[in-house]
Amino acid sequence: MAGPGTPPESGRPPGGGRYGERVFRPEQGGEGDRIDLGALAYDDTTMARLRSLGAGPGWTCLDIGAGTGTVARRLLGEAGVTEVLAVDRDTRFLAERPVRGLTLLAADITSDDFAPGRLFHLVHARFVLMHLPDPEQTVTRLSRLLAPGGVLVVSDAVDLTTDSAPETPYTRAMRAMWQGLRATIGTDVTRVPERHELLRAAGLEPVAAEIYVPPLTAGSAISRFWADTWDRAREAMTGTGLVDDGRIEEARRYLDSPQCTGLSPGMLTAWGWKQP
């Protein structure tokens, strides 16, 4: 039996929703700006890793869950890759800023008919698997889109506000957020530290992983990102019973104060190679 906040055996959350439907709807005003705040916090780290893995001239890349396209455009403009196919279920933000070499595909990667029709030197998915009911199956599917010698790179959030963390307005809000998102749209970060094992199970080798934790400072991009995320997930958060609107506002004030000493969720990035 599924407990509170636990997806049922079917893999669907109790609320039956998906990312971008009940929560984080792209048509909601300011959603693109919220995504860009996350990009400001994490893009430099992502790009440093992708370039260290060899992304550059001659590479064709598949960017899954491309959002507003910040990584895709930097792969083209900074790394000089030949082409990026940017995939998202809703490509409206990608279409706003077209650049040469960027191709858009509106598609659901969990669908059996998802087939880009070619192989890629790099397949990249950031903050995608954590929202899907079957990360194992998705990793296997994405690994099959690699050209020989290609690399699959996946990044997801690592929760650092578990029960062992000090009780503060911030940690209380984050715990309510994770529980609420899991109950409504199936988001699950509990197994993110095992991502590299999924790559190995898909036949990729060698594999490796790393974690980056951006600092929470008043007015920073990551602090603004979480405050905005709480606003958009407010119904899911209050539905847990862990917080009410007053508690969320208290957490917002704490997050923007010098007294905040919390740790943002980290970004765990794992990568694995398809042998030639």
PDB file of N, CA and C in Angstrom, residues 18-19 35 46 50 61-72 75 84-91 94 102-103 105-111 114-116 118 120 122-132 138-139 141-143 145-146 151-156:
ATOM      1  N   ARG A  18       1.526  15.157 -13.750  1.00  0.00           N
ATOM      2  CA  ARG A  18       2.877  15.115 -14.291  1.00  0.00           C
ATOM      3  C   ARG A  18       3.482  16.510 -14.210  1.00  0.00           C
ATOM      4  N   TYR A  19       4.788  16.559 -14.260  1.00  0.00           N
ATOM      5  CA  TYR A  19       5.475  17.858 -14.297  1.00  0.00           C
ATOM      6  C   TYR A  19       4.931  18.661 -15.478  1.00  0.00           C
ATOM      7  N   ILE A  35      12.666  28.964 -14.542  1.00  0.00           N
ATOM      8  CA  ILE A  35      13.625  28.010 -15.107  1.00  0.00           C
ATOM      9  C   ILE A  35      14.978  28.676 -15.317  1.00  0.00           C
ATOM     10  N   THR A  46      27.317  22.631 -15.168  1.00  0.00           N
ATOM     11  CA  THR A  46      26.952  21.695 -16.236  1.00  0.00           C
ATOM     12  C   THR A  46      27.869  21.847 -17.429  1.00  0.00           C
ATOM     13  N   LEU A  50      30.366  19.107 -19.240  1.00  0.00           N
ATOM     14  CA  LEU A  50      30.166  18.666 -20.620  1.00  0.00           C
ATOM     15  C   LEU A  50      31.399  18.953 -21.477  1.00  0.00           C
ATOM     16  N   CYS A  61      24.396  16.639 -30.461  1.00  0.00           N
ATOM     17  CA  CYS A  61      23.959  16.494 -29.073  1.00  0.00           C
ATOM     18  C   CYS A  61      22.437  16.443 -28.975  1.00  0.00           C
ATOM     19  N   LEU A  62      21.974  15.671 -28.024  1.00  0.00           N
ATOM     20  CA  LEU A  62      20.552  15.571 -27.711  1.00  0.00           C
ATOM     21  C   LEU A  62      20.360  16.098 -26.298  1.00  0.00           C
ATOM     22  N   ASP A  63      19.594  17.183 -26.160  1.00  0.00           N
ATOM     23  CA  ASP A  63      19.346  17.794 -24.859  1.00  0.00           C
ATOM     24  C   ASP A  63      17.896  17.513 -24.469  1.00  0.00           C
ATOM     25  N   ILE A  64      17.714  16.642 -23.475  1.00  0.00           N
ATOM     26  CA  ILE A  64      16.392  16.190 -23.061  1.00  0.00           C
ATOM     27  C   ILE A  64      15.856  17.098 -21.956  1.00  0.00           C
ATOM     28  N   GLY A  65      14.585  17.485 -22.072  1.00  0.00           N
ATOM     29  CA  GLY A  65      14.012  18.396 -21.083  1.00  0.00           C
ATOM     30  C   GLY A  65      14.732  19.719 -21.111  1.00  0.00           C
ATOM     31  N   ALA A  66      14.862  20.284 -22.308  1.00  0.00           N
ATOM     32  CA  ALA A  66      15.772  21.410 -22.536  1.00  0.00           C
ATOM     33  C   ALA A  66      15.301  22.718 -21.926  1.00  0.00           C
ATOM     34  N   GLY A  67      14.057  22.799 -21.482  1.00  0.00           N
ATOM     35  CA  GLY A  67      13.586  23.990 -20.783  1.00  0.00           C
ATOM     36  C   GLY A  67      13.595  25.238 -21.642  1.00  0.00           C
ATOM     37  N   THR A  68      14.355  26.240 -21.217  1.00  0.00           N
ATOM     38  CA  THR A  68      14.471  27.471 -21.999  1.00  0.00           C
ATOM     39  C   THR A  68      15.662  27.435 -22.957  1.00  0.00           C
ATOM     40  N   GLY A  69      16.411  26.356 -22.950  1.00  0.00           N
ATOM     41  CA  GLY A  69      17.472  26.177 -23.943  1.00  0.00           C
ATOM     42  C   GLY A  69      18.820  26.767 -23.589  1.00  0.00           C
ATOM     43  N   THR A  70      19.055  27.091 -22.325  1.00  0.00           N
ATOM     44  CA  THR A  70      20.316  27.744 -21.976  1.00  0.00           C
ATOM     45  C   THR A  70      21.517  26.822 -22.217  1.00  0.00           C
ATOM     46  N   VAL A  71      21.403  25.547 -21.841  1.00  0.00           N
ATOM     47  CA  VAL A  71      22.511  24.620 -22.060  1.00  0.00           C
ATOM     48  C   VAL A  71      22.691  24.347 -23.550  1.00  0.00           C
ATOM     49  N   ALA A  72      21.598  24.160 -24.256  1.00  0.00           N
ATOM     50  CA  ALA A  72      21.673  23.888 -25.691  1.00  0.00           C
ATOM     51  C   ALA A  72      22.375  25.016 -26.432  1.00  0.00           C
ATOM     52  N   LEU A  75      26.106  25.058 -25.592  1.00  0.00           N
ATOM     53  CA  LEU A  75      26.832  24.004 -26.302  1.00  0.00           C
ATOM     54  C   LEU A  75      27.187  24.462 -27.713  1.00  0.00           C
ATOM     55  N   VAL A  84      22.497  20.725 -31.896  1.00  0.00           N
ATOM     56  CA  VAL A  84      21.798  20.277 -30.698  1.00  0.00           C
ATOM     57  C   VAL A  84      20.332  20.072 -31.046  1.00  0.00           C
ATOM     58  N   LEU A  85      19.845  18.866 -30.798  1.00  0.00           N
ATOM     59  CA  LEU A  85      18.417  18.597 -30.881  1.00  0.00           C
ATOM     60  C   LEU A  85      17.862  18.753 -29.477  1.00  0.00           C
ATOM     61  N   ALA A  86      17.047  19.775 -29.263  1.00  0.00           N
ATOM     62  CA  ALA A  86      16.507  20.096 -27.945  1.00  0.00           C
ATOM     63  C   ALA A  86      15.080  19.564 -27.855  1.00  0.00           C
ATOM     64  N   VAL A  87      14.859  18.690 -26.880  1.00  0.00           N
ATOM     65  CA  VAL A  87      13.572  18.007 -26.739  1.00  0.00           C
ATOM     66  C   VAL A  87      12.887  18.446 -25.455  1.00  0.00           C
ATOM     67  N   ASP A  88      11.598  18.759 -25.574  1.00  0.00           N
ATOM     68  CA  ASP A  88      10.780  19.041 -24.410  1.00  0.00           C
ATOM     69  C   ASP A  88       9.333  18.744 -24.792  1.00  0.00           C
ATOM     70  N   ARG A  89       8.515  18.448 -23.803  1.00  0.00           N
ATOM     71  CA  ARG A  89       7.106  18.228 -24.103  1.00  0.00           C
ATOM     72  C   ARG A  89       6.448  19.512 -24.576  1.00  0.00           C
ATOM     73  N   ASP A  90       6.954  20.647 -24.142  1.00  0.00           N
ATOM     74  CA  ASP A  90       6.456  21.955 -24.573  1.00  0.00           C
ATOM     75  C   ASP A  90       7.669  22.798 -24.950  1.00  0.00           C
ATOM     76  N   THR A  91       7.762  23.208 -26.191  1.00  0.00           N
ATOM     77  CA  THR A  91       8.968  23.898 -26.689  1.00  0.00           C
ATOM     78  C   THR A  91       8.788  25.408 -26.811  1.00  0.00           C
ATOM     79  N   LEU A  94      11.871  27.405 -25.845  1.00  0.00           N
ATOM     80  CA  LEU A  94      12.963  27.165 -26.792  1.00  0.00           C
ATOM     81  C   LEU A  94      12.755  27.957 -28.071  1.00  0.00           C
ATOM     82  N   LEU A 102      20.390  24.851 -33.672  1.00  0.00           N
ATOM     83  CA  LEU A 102      19.442  24.373 -32.667  1.00  0.00           C
ATOM     84  C   LEU A 102      18.171  23.896 -33.353  1.00  0.00           C
ATOM     85  N   THR A 103      17.856  22.624 -33.173  1.00  0.00           N
ATOM     86  CA  THR A 103      16.639  22.026 -33.720  1.00  0.00           C
ATOM     87  C   THR A 103      15.730  21.647 -32.561  1.00  0.00           C
ATOM     88  N   LEU A 105      12.309  19.727 -30.892  1.00  0.00           N
ATOM     89  CA  LEU A 105      11.417  18.583 -31.037  1.00  0.00           C
ATOM     90  C   LEU A 105      10.496  18.534 -29.825  1.00  0.00           C
ATOM     91  N   ALA A 106       9.194  18.719 -30.062  1.00  0.00           N
ATOM     92  CA  ALA A 106       8.206  18.573 -29.000  1.00  0.00           C
ATOM     93  C   ALA A 106       7.841  17.098 -28.904  1.00  0.00           C
ATOM     94  N   ALA A 107       8.233  16.462 -27.801  1.00  0.00           N
ATOM     95  CA  ALA A 107       8.029  15.019 -27.680  1.00  0.00           C
ATOM     96  C   ALA A 107       8.064  14.616 -26.219  1.00  0.00           C
ATOM     97  N   ASP A 108       7.472  13.457 -25.945  1.00  0.00           N
ATOM     98  CA  ASP A 108       7.479  12.835 -24.625  1.00  0.00           C
ATOM     99  C   ASP A 108       8.457  11.670 -24.674  1.00  0.00           C
ATOM    100  N   ILE A 109       9.558  11.776 -23.955  1.00  0.00           N
ATOM    101  CA  ILE A 109      10.589  10.743 -24.050  1.00  0.00           C
ATOM    102  C   ILE A 109      10.158   9.432 -23.404  1.00  0.00           C
ATOM    103  N   THR A 110       9.063   9.444 -22.637  1.00  0.00           N
ATOM    104  CA  THR A 110       8.581   8.198 -22.042  1.00  0.00           C
ATOM    105  C   THR A 110       7.660   7.439 -22.983  1.00  0.00           C
ATOM    106  N   SER A 111       7.336   8.049 -24.112  1.00  0.00           N
ATOM    107  CA  SER A 111       6.451   7.392 -25.076  1.00  0.00           C
ATOM    108  C   SER A 111       7.216   6.343 -25.874  1.00  0.00           C
ATOM    109  N   PHE A 114       8.879   7.509 -29.137  1.00  0.00           N
ATOM    110  CA  PHE A 114       9.938   8.524 -29.163  1.00  0.00           C
ATOM    111  C   PHE A 114      11.151   7.967 -29.893  1.00  0.00           C
ATOM    112  N   ALA A 115      11.495   8.573 -31.003  1.00  0.00           N
ATOM    113  CA  ALA A 115      12.608   8.085 -31.826  1.00  0.00           C
ATOM    114  C   ALA A 115      13.166   9.242 -32.646  1.00  0.00           C
ATOM    115  N   PRO A 116      14.251   9.871 -32.176  1.00  0.00           N
ATOM    116  CA  PRO A 116      14.848  10.975 -32.932  1.00  0.00           C
ATOM    117  C   PRO A 116      15.351  10.573 -34.313  1.00  0.00           C
ATOM    118  N   ARG A 118      18.265   9.099 -35.132  1.00  0.00           N
ATOM    119  CA  ARG A 118      19.719   9.120 -35.305  1.00  0.00           C
ATOM    120  C   ARG A 118      20.390   8.930 -33.965  1.00  0.00           C
ATOM    121  N   PHE A 120      23.739  10.072 -31.248  1.00  0.00           N
ATOM    122  CA  PHE A 120      24.366  11.319 -30.815  1.00  0.00           C
ATOM    123  C   PHE A 120      25.658  11.044 -30.051  1.00  0.00           C
ATOM    124  N   LEU A 122      26.556  13.081 -27.629  1.00  0.00           N
ATOM    125  CA  LEU A 122      26.193  13.448 -26.260  1.00  0.00           C
ATOM    126  C   LEU A 122      24.684  13.398 -26.119  1.00  0.00           C
ATOM    127  N   VAL A 123      24.228  12.709 -25.080  1.00  0.00           N
ATOM    128  CA  VAL A 123      22.831  12.774 -24.662  1.00  0.00           C
ATOM    129  C   VAL A 123      22.824  13.319 -23.237  1.00  0.00           C
ATOM    130  N   HIS A 124      22.089  14.422 -23.031  1.00  0.00           N
ATOM    131  CA  HIS A 124      22.120  15.133 -21.760  1.00  0.00           C
ATOM    132  C   HIS A 124      20.695  15.321 -21.239  1.00  0.00           C
ATOM    133  N   ALA A 125      20.477  15.013 -19.963  1.00  0.00           N
ATOM    134  CA  ALA A 125      19.167  15.205 -19.336  1.00  0.00           C
ATOM    135  C   ALA A 125      19.382  15.749 -17.934  1.00  0.00           C
ATOM    136  N   ARG A 126      18.942  16.978 -17.687  1.00  0.00           N
ATOM    137  CA  ARG A 126      19.139  17.603 -16.369  1.00  0.00           C
ATOM    138  C   ARG A 126      17.796  17.859 -15.704  1.00  0.00           C
ATOM    139  N   PHE A 127      17.649  17.386 -14.453  1.00  0.00           N
ATOM    140  CA  PHE A 127      16.423  17.533 -13.679  1.00  0.00           C
ATOM    141  C   PHE A 127      15.214  16.988 -14.434  1.00  0.00           C
ATOM    142  N   VAL A 128      15.407  15.829 -15.042  1.00  0.00           N
ATOM    143  CA  VAL A 128      14.351  15.167 -15.806  1.00  0.00           C
ATOM    144  C   VAL A 128      13.962  13.839 -15.161  1.00  0.00           C
ATOM    145  N   LEU A 129      14.947  12.967 -14.938  1.00  0.00           N
ATOM    146  CA  LEU A 129      14.649  11.616 -14.445  1.00  0.00           C
ATOM    147  C   LEU A 129      13.908  11.643 -13.115  1.00  0.00           C
ATOM    148  N   MET A 130      14.201  12.615 -12.269  1.00  0.00           N
ATOM    149  CA  MET A 130      13.585  12.688 -10.941  1.00  0.00           C
ATOM    150  C   MET A 130      12.083  12.873 -11.001  1.00  0.00           C
ATOM    151  N   HIS A 131      11.577  13.350 -12.138  1.00  0.00           N
ATOM    152  CA  HIS A 131      10.142  13.581 -12.290  1.00  0.00           C
ATOM    153  C   HIS A 131       9.440  12.437 -13.022  1.00  0.00           C
ATOM    154  N   LEU A 132      10.172  11.408 -13.425  1.00  0.00           N
ATOM    155  CA  LEU A 132       9.598  10.332 -14.227  1.00  0.00           C
ATOM    156  C   LEU A 132       9.367   9.082 -13.382  1.00  0.00           C
ATOM    157  N   THR A 138      14.127   4.804 -18.553  1.00  0.00           N
ATOM    158  CA  THR A 138      14.502   5.984 -19.325  1.00  0.00           C
ATOM    159  C   THR A 138      16.001   6.005 -19.606  1.00  0.00           C
ATOM    160  N   VAL A 139      16.823   5.654 -18.622  1.00  0.00           N
ATOM    161  CA  VAL A 139      18.267   5.604 -18.837  1.00  0.00           C
ATOM    162  C   VAL A 139      18.603   4.581 -19.923  1.00  0.00           C
ATOM    163  N   ARG A 141      16.701   3.617 -22.349  1.00  0.00           N
ATOM    164  CA  ARG A 141      16.249   4.166 -23.636  1.00  0.00           C
ATOM    165  C   ARG A 141      17.220   5.219 -24.157  1.00  0.00           C
ATOM    166  N   LEU A 142      17.667   6.112 -23.266  1.00  0.00           N
ATOM    167  CA  LEU A 142      18.582   7.170 -23.695  1.00  0.00           C
ATOM    168  C   LEU A 142      19.941   6.602 -24.091  1.00  0.00           C
ATOM    169  N   SER A 143      20.382   5.552 -23.419  1.00  0.00           N
ATOM    170  CA  SER A 143      21.684   4.963 -23.759  1.00  0.00           C
ATOM    171  C   SER A 143      21.696   4.399 -25.179  1.00  0.00           C
ATOM    172  N   LEU A 145      20.463   5.774 -27.682  1.00  0.00           N
ATOM    173  CA  LEU A 145      20.573   6.879 -28.626  1.00  0.00           C
ATOM    174  C   LEU A 145      22.003   7.388 -28.764  1.00  0.00           C
ATOM    175  N   LEU A 146      22.945   6.745 -28.077  1.00  0.00           N
ATOM    176  CA  LEU A 146      24.346   7.138 -28.160  1.00  0.00           C
ATOM    177  C   LEU A 146      25.027   6.498 -29.359  1.00  0.00           C
ATOM    178  N   VAL A 151      28.586   9.696 -24.940  1.00  0.00           N
ATOM    179  CA  VAL A 151      28.464   9.782 -23.490  1.00  0.00           C
ATOM    180  C   VAL A 151      27.065  10.241 -23.100  1.00  0.00           C
ATOM    181  N   LEU A 152      26.488   9.564 -22.112  1.00  0.00           N
ATOM    182  CA  LEU A 152      25.206   9.948 -21.531  1.00  0.00           C
ATOM    183  C   LEU A 152      25.474  10.666 -20.216  1.00  0.00           C
ATOM    184  N   VAL A 153      24.895  11.859 -20.051  1.00  0.00           N
ATOM    185  CA  VAL A 153      25.085  12.672 -18.853  1.00  0.00           C
ATOM    186  C   VAL A 153      23.716  12.989 -18.264  1.00  0.00           C
ATOM    187  N   VAL A 154      23.490  12.585 -17.022  1.00  0.00           N
ATOM    188  CA  VAL A 154      22.210  12.850 -16.360  1.00  0.00           C
ATOM    189  C   VAL A 154      22.474  13.572 -15.039  1.00  0.00           C
ATOM    190  N   SER A 155      21.639  14.555 -14.758  1.00  0.00           N
ATOM    191  CA  SER A 155      21.754  15.315 -13.509  1.00  0.00           C
ATOM    192  C   SER A 155      20.389  15.377 -12.840  1.00  0.00           C
ATOM    193  N   ASP A 156      20.386  15.240 -11.511  1.00  0.00           N
ATOM    194  CA  ASP A 156      19.156  15.362 -10.737  1.00  0.00           C
ATOM    195  C   ASP A 156      19.480  15.969  -9.379  1.00  0.00           C
TER     196      ASP A 156
END
